[in-house]
Short mmCIF file of C-alpha atoms in Angstrom, two decimals:
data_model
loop_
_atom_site.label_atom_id
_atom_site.label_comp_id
_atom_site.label_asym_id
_atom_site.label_seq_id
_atom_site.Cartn_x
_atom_site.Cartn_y
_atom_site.Cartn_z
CA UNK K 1 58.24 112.27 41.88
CA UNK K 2 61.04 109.15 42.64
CA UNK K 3 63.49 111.73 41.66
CA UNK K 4 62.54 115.01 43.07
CA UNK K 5 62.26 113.14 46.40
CA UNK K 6 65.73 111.55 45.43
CA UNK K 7 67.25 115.45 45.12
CA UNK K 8 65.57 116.31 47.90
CA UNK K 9 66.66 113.87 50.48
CA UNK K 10 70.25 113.72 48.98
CA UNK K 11 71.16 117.50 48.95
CA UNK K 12 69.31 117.62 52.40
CA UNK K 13 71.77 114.97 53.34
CA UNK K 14 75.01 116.27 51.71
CA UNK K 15 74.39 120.17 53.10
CA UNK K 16 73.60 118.87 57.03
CA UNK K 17 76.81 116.94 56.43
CA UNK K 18 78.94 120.25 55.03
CA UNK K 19 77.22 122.24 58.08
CA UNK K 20 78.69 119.70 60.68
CA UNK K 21 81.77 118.81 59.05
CA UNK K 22 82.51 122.64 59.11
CA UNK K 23 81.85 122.73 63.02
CA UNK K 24 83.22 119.26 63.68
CA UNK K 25 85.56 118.34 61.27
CA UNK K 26 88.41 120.64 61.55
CA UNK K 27 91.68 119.96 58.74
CA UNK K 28 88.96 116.95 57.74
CA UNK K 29 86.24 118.76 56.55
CA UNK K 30 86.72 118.77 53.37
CA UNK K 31 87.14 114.89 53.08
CA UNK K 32 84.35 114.20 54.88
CA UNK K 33 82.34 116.19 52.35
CA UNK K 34 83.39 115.00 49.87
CA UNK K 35 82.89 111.38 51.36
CA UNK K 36 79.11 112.43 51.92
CA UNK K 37 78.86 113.73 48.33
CA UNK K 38 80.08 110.44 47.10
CA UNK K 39 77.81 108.33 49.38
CA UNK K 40 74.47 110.61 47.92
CA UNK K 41 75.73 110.31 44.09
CA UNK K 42 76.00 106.32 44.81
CA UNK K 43 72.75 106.14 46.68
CA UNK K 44 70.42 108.08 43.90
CA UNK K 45 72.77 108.46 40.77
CA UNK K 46 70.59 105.81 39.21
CA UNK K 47 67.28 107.09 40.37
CA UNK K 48 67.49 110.80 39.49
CA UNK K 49 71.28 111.16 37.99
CA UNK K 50 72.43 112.21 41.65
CA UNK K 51 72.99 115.70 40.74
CA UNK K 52 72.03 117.63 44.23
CA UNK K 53 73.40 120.39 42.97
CA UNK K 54 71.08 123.19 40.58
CA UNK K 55 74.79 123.82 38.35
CA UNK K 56 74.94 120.20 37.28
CA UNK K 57 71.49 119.71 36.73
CA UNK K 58 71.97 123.00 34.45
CA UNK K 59 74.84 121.44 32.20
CA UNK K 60 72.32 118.00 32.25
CA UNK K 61 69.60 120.21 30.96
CA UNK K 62 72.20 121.89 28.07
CA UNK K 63 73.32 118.74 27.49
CA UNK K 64 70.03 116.95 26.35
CA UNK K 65 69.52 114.38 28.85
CA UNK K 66 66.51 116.20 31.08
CA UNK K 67 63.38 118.15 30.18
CA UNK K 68 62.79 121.83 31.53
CA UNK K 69 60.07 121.08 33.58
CA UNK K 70 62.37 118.13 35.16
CA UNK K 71 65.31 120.78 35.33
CA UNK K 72 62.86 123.20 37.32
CA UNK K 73 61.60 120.26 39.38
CA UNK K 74 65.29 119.02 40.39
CA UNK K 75 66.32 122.56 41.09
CA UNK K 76 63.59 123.06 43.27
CA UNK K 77 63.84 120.03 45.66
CA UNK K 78 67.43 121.21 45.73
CA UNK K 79 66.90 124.42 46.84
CA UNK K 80 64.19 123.24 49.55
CA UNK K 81 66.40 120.43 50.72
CA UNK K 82 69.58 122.55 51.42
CA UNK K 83 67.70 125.70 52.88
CA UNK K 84 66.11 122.71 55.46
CA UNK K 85 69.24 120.69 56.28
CA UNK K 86 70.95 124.75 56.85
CA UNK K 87 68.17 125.53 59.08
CA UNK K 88 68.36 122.58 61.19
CA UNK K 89 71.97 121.92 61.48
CA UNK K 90 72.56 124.73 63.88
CA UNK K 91 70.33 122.77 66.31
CA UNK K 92 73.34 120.19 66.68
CA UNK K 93 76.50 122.68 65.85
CA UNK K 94 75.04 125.52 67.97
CA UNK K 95 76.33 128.03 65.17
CA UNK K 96 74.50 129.55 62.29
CA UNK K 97 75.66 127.60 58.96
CA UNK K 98 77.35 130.48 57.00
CA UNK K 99 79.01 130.42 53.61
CA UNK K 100 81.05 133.10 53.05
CA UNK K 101 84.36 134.23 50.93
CA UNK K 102 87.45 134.18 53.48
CA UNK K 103 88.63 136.44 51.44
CA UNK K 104 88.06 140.28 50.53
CA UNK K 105 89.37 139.60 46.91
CA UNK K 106 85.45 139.16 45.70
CA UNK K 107 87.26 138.41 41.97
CA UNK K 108 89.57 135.59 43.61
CA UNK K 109 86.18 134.31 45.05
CA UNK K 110 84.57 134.30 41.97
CA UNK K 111 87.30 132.72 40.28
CA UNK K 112 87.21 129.66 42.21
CA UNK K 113 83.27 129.41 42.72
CA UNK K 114 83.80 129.62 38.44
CA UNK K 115 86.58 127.20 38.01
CA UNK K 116 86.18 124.41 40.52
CA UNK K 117 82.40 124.70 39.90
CA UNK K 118 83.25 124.15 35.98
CA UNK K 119 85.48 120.91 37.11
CA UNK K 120 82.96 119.34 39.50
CA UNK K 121 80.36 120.03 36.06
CA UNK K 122 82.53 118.46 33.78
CA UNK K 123 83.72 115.08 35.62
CA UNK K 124 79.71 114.40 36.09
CA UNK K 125 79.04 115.31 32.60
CA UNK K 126 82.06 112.75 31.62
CA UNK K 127 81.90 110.15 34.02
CA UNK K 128 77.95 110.15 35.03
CA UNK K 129 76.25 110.81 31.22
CA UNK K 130 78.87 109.92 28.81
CA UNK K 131 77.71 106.74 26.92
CA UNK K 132 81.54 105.36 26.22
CA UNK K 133 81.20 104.66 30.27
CA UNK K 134 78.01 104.15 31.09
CA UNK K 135 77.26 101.77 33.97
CA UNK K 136 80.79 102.50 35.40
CA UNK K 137 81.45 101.45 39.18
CA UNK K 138 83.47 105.00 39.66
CA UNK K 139 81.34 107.79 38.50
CA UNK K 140 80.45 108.63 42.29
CA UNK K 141 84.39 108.13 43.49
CA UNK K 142 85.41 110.52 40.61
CA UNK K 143 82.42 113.29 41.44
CA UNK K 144 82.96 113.15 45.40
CA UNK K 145 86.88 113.77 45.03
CA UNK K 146 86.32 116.36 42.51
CA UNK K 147 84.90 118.17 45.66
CA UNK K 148 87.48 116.54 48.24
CA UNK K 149 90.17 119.20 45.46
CA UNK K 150 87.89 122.29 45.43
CA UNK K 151 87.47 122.33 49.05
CA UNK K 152 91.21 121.69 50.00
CA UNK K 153 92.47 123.80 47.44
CA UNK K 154 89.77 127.01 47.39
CA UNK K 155 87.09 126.34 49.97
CA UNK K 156 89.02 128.86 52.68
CA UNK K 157 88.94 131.48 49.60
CA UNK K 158 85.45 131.43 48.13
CA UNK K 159 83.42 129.90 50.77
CA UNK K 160 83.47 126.72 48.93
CA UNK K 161 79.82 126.36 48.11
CA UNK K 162 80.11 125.29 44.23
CA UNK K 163 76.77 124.86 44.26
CA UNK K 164 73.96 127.18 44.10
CA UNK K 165 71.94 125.24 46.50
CA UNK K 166 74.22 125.18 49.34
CA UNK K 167 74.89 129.49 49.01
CA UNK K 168 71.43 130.33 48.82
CA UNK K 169 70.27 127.87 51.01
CA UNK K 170 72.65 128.60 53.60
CA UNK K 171 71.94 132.27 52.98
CA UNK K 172 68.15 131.79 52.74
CA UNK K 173 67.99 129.95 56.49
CA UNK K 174 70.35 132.51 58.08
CA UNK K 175 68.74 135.82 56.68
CA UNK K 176 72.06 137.06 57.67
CA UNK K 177 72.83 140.39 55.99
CA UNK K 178 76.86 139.83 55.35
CA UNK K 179 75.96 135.98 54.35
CA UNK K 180 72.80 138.06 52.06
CA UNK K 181 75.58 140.18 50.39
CA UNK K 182 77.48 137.58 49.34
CA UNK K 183 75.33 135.26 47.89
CA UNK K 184 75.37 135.98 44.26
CA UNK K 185 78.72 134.36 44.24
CA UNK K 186 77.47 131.29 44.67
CA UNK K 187 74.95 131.70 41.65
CA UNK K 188 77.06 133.67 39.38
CA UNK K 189 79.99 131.71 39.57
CA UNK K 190 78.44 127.85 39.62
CA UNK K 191 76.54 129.14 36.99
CA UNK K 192 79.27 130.15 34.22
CA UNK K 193 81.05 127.27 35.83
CA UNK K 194 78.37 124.54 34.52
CA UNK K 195 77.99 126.73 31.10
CA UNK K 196 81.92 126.15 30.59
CA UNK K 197 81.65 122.90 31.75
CA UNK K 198 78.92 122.40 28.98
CA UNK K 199 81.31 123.84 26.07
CA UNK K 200 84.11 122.01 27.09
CA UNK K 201 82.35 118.94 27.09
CA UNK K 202 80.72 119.05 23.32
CA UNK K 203 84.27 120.22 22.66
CA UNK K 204 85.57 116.97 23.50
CA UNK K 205 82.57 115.32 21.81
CA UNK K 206 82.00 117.48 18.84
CA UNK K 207 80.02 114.21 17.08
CA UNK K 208 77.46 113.85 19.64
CA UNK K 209 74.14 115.59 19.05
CA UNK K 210 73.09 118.84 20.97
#
């Protein structure tokens, strides 16, 4: 329970944060998430793993380090923690959270949803459940500026989401029909981000057990 409530409360905490750093924030925003991303993977990275985010706790699951009914359980309090930090935000922004593709190119969207998605994966996989550095001081430095890149370099093309939890939950508390329509990109994409993520990594450790 320790670590559902751990999920919950950080990816409640890191999607209220996107919401007002996108009203607020300006140029900034995407430091400042990536700032609050780093501050949740520091506060509960050694209570639940820090994942806050239902891709990475997909490649955890592949990987071997967390049961199904954990997986489900982590996903879950994900879900429920972004949809309520989405829902609420707009109380202090005074605008509907939205994540949507700036662009029309839906395959440029998906693309970057995919890719920076499959980055994000793989830095936790190395840096946050790779034996050869466990107990490092940087894991949650290296995972927040993974996101500080994607949202910079693709956010203002795919919505920059890169994480299932933050689409659908931003989706889910607007029940707007354009934000509806586009929502699969943010499952489709994080998703066959975290499964490459998962290859790559027992790629570059082809003597560790599945």
């Amino acid at each position: 329970m320790k670590s559902y409530i751990t999920e919950f409360v950080g990816t409640f905490l890191f999607v209220f944060s996107i919401a007002l750093a996108v009203a607020h924030a300006g140029a900034l925003a995407p430091l400042v998430i990536g700032a609050a991303l780093m501050s949740m993977v520091y506060m509960g990275g050694h209570i639940s793993g820090g994942h806050y985010n239902p891709a990475v706790t997909l490649a955890v699951y592949l990987r071997g380090k967390l049961g199904l009914t954990t997986a489900l359980g982590y996903a879950g309090s994900q879900f429920a923690g972004a949809t309520l930090a989405a829902a609420l935000a707009p109380i202090v922004t005074h605008q509907a959270f939205l994540v949507a593709p700036g662009t029309s190119d839906l395959t440029s969207a998906l693309m970057v949803e995919t890719l920076f998605t499959f980055a994000l994966v793989l830095v936790v996989l190395d840096v946050a459940t790779d034996d050869a550095v466990a107990k490092n001081s940087f894991y949650g430095l290296a995972i927040g500026f993974t996101i500080v890149v994607a949202a910079f370099a693709g956010g203002s093309v795919s919505g920059g989401a890169f994480n299932p939890a933050v689409g659908l939950g931003a989706a889910a508390a607007a029940l707007d029909s354009a934000v509806l329509g586009h929502a699969w990109l943010y499952l489709v994409g994080p998703v066959c981000g975290a499964l490459l993520a998962t290859l790559v990594y027992h790629l570059q450790h082809p003597n560790e057990a599945v």
